[in-house]
XYZ file of C-alpha atoms in Angstrom:
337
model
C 117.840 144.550 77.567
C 114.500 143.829 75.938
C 112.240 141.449 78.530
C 109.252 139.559 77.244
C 106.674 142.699 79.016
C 108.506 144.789 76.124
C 107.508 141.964 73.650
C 103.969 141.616 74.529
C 103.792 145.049 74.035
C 104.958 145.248 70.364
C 103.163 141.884 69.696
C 99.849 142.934 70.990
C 99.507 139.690 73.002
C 99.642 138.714 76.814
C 102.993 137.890 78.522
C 101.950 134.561 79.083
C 101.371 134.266 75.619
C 104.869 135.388 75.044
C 106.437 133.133 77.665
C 104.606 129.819 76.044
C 105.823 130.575 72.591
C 109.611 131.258 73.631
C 109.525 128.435 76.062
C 107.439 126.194 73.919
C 105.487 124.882 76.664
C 101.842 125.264 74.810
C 100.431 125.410 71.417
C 99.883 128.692 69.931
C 98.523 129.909 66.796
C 101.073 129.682 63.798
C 100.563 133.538 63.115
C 100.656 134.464 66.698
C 103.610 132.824 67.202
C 105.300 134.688 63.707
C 104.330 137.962 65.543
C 105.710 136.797 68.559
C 109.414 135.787 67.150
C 109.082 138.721 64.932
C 109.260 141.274 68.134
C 111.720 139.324 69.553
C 113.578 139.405 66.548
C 112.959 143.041 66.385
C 114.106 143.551 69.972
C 116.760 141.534 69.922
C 115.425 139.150 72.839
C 117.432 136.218 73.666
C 116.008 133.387 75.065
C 117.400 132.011 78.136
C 119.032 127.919 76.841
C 116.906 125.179 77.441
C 119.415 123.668 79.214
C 119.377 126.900 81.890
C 115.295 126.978 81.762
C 115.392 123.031 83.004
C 117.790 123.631 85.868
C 115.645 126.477 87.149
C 112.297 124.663 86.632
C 113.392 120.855 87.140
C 111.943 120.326 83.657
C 113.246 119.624 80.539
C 109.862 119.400 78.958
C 110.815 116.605 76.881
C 109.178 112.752 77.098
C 111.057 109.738 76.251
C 109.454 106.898 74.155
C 110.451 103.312 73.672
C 109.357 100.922 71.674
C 110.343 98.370 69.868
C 111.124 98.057 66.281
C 108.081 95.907 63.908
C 107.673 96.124 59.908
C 104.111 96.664 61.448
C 102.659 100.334 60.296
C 100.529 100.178 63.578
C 103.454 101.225 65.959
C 104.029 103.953 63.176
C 100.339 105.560 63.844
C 100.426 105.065 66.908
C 103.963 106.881 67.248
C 102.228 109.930 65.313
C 99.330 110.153 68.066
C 102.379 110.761 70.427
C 104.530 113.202 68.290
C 101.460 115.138 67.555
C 99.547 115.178 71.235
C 103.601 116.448 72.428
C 103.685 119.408 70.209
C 100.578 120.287 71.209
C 100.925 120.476 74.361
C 104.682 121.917 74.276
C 106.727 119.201 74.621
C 109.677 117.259 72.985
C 109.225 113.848 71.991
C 113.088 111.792 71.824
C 112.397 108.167 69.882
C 114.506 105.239 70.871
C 114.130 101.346 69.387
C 114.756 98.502 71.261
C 114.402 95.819 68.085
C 113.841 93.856 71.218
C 117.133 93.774 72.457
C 117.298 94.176 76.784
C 120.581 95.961 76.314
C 119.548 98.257 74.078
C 116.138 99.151 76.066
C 119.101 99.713 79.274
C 121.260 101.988 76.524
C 118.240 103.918 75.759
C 116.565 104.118 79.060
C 119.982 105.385 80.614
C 120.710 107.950 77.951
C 117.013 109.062 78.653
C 117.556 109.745 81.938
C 120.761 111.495 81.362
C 119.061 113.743 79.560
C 116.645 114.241 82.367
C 113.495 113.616 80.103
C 110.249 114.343 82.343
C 108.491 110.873 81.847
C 108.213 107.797 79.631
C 106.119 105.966 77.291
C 106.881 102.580 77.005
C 105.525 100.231 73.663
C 107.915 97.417 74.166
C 105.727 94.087 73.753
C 108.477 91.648 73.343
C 109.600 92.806 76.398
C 106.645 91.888 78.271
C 107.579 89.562 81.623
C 111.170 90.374 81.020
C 113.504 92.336 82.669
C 112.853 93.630 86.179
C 116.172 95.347 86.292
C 115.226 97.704 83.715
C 111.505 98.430 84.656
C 112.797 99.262 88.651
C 115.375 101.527 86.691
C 112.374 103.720 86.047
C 110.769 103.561 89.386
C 111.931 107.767 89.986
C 109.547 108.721 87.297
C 106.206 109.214 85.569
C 105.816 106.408 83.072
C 102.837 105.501 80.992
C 102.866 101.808 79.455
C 100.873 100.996 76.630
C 99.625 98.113 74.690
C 101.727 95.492 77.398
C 100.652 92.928 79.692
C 100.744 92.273 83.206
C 103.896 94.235 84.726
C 104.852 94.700 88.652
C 106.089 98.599 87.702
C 103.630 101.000 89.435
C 102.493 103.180 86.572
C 99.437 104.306 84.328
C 98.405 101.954 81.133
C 96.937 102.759 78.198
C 95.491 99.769 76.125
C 92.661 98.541 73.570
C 90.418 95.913 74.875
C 91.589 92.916 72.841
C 89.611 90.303 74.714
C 86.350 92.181 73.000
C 87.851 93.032 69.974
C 88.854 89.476 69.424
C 84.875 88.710 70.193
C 83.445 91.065 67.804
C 86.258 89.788 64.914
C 84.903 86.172 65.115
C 81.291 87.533 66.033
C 81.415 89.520 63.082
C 82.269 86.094 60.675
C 79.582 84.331 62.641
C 76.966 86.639 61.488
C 78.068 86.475 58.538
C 76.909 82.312 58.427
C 80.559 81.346 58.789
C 80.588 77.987 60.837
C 83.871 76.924 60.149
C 86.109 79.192 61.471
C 90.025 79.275 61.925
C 92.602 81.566 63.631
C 96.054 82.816 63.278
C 97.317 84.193 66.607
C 99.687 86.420 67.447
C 102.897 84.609 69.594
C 100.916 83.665 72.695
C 103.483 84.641 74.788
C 102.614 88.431 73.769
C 99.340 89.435 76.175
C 97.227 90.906 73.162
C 97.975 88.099 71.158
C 96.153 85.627 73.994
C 93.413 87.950 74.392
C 92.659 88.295 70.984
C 92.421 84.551 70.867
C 90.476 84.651 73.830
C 88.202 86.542 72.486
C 87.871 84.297 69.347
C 87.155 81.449 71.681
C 84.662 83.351 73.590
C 82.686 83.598 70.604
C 82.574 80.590 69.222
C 81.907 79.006 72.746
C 78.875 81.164 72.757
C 77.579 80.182 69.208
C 78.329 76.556 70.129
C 80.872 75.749 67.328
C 83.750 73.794 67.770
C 87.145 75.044 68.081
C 89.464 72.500 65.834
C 92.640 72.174 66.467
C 94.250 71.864 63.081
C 92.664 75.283 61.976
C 94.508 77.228 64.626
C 98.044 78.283 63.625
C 100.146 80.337 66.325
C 101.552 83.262 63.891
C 104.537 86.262 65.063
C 102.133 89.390 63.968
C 104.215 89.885 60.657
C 103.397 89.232 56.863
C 105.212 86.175 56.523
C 103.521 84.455 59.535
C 100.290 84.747 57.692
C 101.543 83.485 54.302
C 103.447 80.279 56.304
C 99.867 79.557 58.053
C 98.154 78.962 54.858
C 100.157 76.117 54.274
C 100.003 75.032 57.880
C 96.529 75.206 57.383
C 96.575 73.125 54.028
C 99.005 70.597 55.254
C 96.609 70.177 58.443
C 93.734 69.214 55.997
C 90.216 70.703 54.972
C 90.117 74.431 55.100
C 87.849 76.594 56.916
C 85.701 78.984 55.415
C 86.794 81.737 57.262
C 89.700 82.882 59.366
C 90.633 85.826 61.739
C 94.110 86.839 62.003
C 95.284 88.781 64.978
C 96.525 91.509 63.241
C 96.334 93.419 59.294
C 99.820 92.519 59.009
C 99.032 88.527 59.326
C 96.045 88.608 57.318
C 97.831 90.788 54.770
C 100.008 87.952 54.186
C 96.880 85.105 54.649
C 95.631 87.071 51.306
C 98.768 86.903 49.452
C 99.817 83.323 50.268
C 95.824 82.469 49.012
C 95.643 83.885 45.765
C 99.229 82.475 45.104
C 97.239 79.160 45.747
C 94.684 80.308 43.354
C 91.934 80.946 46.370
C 89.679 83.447 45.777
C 89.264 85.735 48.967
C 86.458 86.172 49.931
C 84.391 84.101 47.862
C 86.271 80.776 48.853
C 88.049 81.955 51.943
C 86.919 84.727 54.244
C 89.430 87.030 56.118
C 89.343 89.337 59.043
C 92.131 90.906 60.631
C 92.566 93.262 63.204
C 94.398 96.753 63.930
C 92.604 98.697 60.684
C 96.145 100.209 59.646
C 95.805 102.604 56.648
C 96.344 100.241 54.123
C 94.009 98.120 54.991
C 91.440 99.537 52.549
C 93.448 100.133 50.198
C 93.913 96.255 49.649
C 92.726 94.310 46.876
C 89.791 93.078 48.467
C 89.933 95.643 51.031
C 90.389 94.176 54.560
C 87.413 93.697 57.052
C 88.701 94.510 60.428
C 89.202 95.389 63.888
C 89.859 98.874 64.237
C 91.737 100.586 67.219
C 92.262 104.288 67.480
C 95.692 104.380 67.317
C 95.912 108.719 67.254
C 93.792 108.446 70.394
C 95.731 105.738 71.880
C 98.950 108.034 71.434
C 97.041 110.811 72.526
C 95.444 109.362 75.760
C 99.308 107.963 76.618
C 100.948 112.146 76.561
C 97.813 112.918 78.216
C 98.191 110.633 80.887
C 101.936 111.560 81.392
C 101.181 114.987 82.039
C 98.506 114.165 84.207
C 100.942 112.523 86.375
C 103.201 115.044 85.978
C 100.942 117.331 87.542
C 99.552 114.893 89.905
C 102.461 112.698 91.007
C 99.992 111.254 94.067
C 96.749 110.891 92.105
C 95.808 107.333 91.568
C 97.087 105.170 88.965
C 94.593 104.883 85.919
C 94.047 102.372 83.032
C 92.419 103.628 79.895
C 91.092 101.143 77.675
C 90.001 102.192 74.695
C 86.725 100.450 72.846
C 87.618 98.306 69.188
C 84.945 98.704 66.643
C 84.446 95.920 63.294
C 85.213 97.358 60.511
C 83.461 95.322 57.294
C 84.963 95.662 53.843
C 85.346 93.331 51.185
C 87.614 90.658 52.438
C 84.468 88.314 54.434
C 81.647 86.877 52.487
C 78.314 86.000 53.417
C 78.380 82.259 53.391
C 75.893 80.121 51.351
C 75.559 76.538 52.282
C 75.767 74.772 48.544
C-alpha cells in the first residue's frame, strides 16, 4: 500500500507538503497540489475519511459562522474575508442564518456542535443583550465575536471603531462648511448604531453646533429606513444641509427618496454614509463614506480563532480595526448665499 513517503517521492516535494495537501490543513500552490493528487492518483493512495482524521486528532478543521440574515452587502464582504482567510489556512467554513430568530441561532449552534466544528464566529447584531442560554451553550469552545456589543461570554472580539468613525463622518461634513447637520441612526438598541451616533455628537459638540432634535431620525440600517427619514425629516420642518446616515444602505435610500422629491444631492442636500460597500461608488453621485475593511475584518476574526485554537490560555484580545473617510461626490462644499 502506497504511503505519502512513496508520494513525496514521485511528487518531488516534502512529506509535509504531502500531508497538508491530502489533509487540507494549509494552502499550497495550485500546481503543487495537481502534482501532488496526480501521484496519489498514480499510486492509488487513499486518504484516510475526514471523519477518521478528526477522531484521531480531535479536529475536524472546520469553523462554524453565524450571522444573521440583512439585504445589507456588508455582511456579504465581510463573509468573503472569512471564506477566503479559511481556505487559506486549511479550513472549512459551514454558514448558518439566524434572520434573527433565537431558535434558529439554538438549531444552528446545536447542529454545529454536532458536527464538532473547532470554533465559532459569531455576526449576530440583533442578537445583541439577548439570550444567555445560547451564548453559555458555547462556553466549551473557541469563539470569536465580531461587530457586537457588550456580551458576558468570555471570548475574543473583532470590531471597527464606530465611536471614531462616526466622528470623522460628521467631521468630514463640518469641514466641508456644513453647519446644519442631521442624522439617521441605526436602531439604537444595536451597539454600532449608538456609537456611530456618538460619534456624530462628539463632533458637533466639539465644533459648537447644535444638535436639533427634529433633524435626527432613528433608522433600521436598511434602504427603506433612509427613504422613510426623508419624509420624517420634511414633515419635522426645514431641512438640513447635510446628513450622515449610519450606514450605505440608509443613505442609499436618503438619495433615492431625495431625487424622487426633486432634491438635488449634493448640491441641495449633502450625504455621507458609512460602511463603503462596493456599490457605493458606483452610485449616481457616488457615495462619500466611512470605510471599514471588511476582508480584514473577516480575516483578523479566522485569525484570531486559530490563535485560540493554538493558545486556549492566552489572553483574550480585542482587535479594533481603524475607519477611514472616504470623499466622493455625494457632500458639497457649502456656500453661504
Amino acid at each position: 500500500m502506497a504511503t505519502m513517503k512513496d508520494i513525496a517521492k514521485l511528487a518531488g516535494v516534502s512529506t509535509s507538503t504531502v500531508s497538508h495537501v491530502i489533509n487540507k490543513t494549509r494552502f499550497v500552490s495550485d500546481e503543487i497540489a495537481e502534482r501532488v493528487n496526480t501521484a496519489a492518483k498514480e499510486l492509488k493512495y487513499y486518504a484516510p475519511s475526514a471523519l477518521a482524521r478528526s477522531l484521531k486528532i480531535s479536529r475536524t478543521n472546520t469553523f462554524g459562522m453565524i450571522v444573521t440574515t440583512s439585504t445589507n452587502p456588508f455582511f456579504g464582504e465581510v463573509v468573503k474575508g472569512v471564506e477566503r482567510s479559511c481556505y487559506l489556512a486549511g479550513y472549512n467554513l459551514i454558514l448558518c442564518n439566524t434572520e434573527g430568530d433565537a431558535k434558529r441561532m439554538k438549531a444552528s449552534i446545536e447542529t454545529l456542535m454536532q458536527k464538532r466544528v473547532d470554533g465559532f464566529i459569531l455576526m449576530c447584531s440583533t442578537l445583541e443583550g439577548e439570550y444567555t442560554e445560547v451564548l453559555e451553550r458555547l462556553s466549551s469552545v473557541p469563539v470569536v465575536v465580531m461587530d457586537w456589543g457588550p456580551i458576558s461570554l468570555p471570548c475574543d472580539k473583532i470590531q471597527d471603531n464606530s465611536l471614531r468613525g462616526g466622528y470623522l463622518a460628521t467631521k468630514h461634513l463640518i469641514e466641508k462648511g456644513h453647519r446644519e447637520i442631521g442624522c439617521i441612526t441605526g436602531p439604537l438598541i444595536k451597539h454600532q448604531a449608538k456609537m456611530r451616533y456618538e460619534g456624530f455628537k462628539r463632533a458637533m459638540k466639539e465644533a459648537q453646533l447644535p444638535i436639533k432634535s427634529q433633524w435626527i431620525v432613528e433608522g433600521d440600517f436598511e434602504c427603506e429606513g433612509g427613504y422613510q427619514a426623508l419624509e420624517q425629516f420634511q414633515t419635522n420642518g426645514t431641512m438640513p444641509s447635510a446628513i450622515f446616515a449610519g450606514n450605505d444602505m440608509m443613505a442609499m435610500g436618503l438619495i433615492n427618496a431625495a431625487q424622487a422629491h426633486g432634491i438635488s444631492v449634493p448640491d441641495d442636500l449633502s450625504i455621507m454614509g458609512y460602511d463603503d460597500i462596493h456599490i457605493a461608488k458606483y452610485m449616481s453621485p457616488s457615495l462619500s463614506t466611512v470605510h471599514q475593511p471588511k476582508y480584514r475584518l473577516g480575516k483578523a476574526a479566522v485569525d484570531a480563532l486559530i490563535q485560540r485554537i493554538n493558545h486556549k490560555d492566552s489572553e483574550r484580545q480585542i482587535v479594533e480595526l481603524e475607519p477611514a473617510v472616504v470623499e466622493r461626490c455625494s457632500v458639497a462644499q457649502y456656500v453661504v448665499a
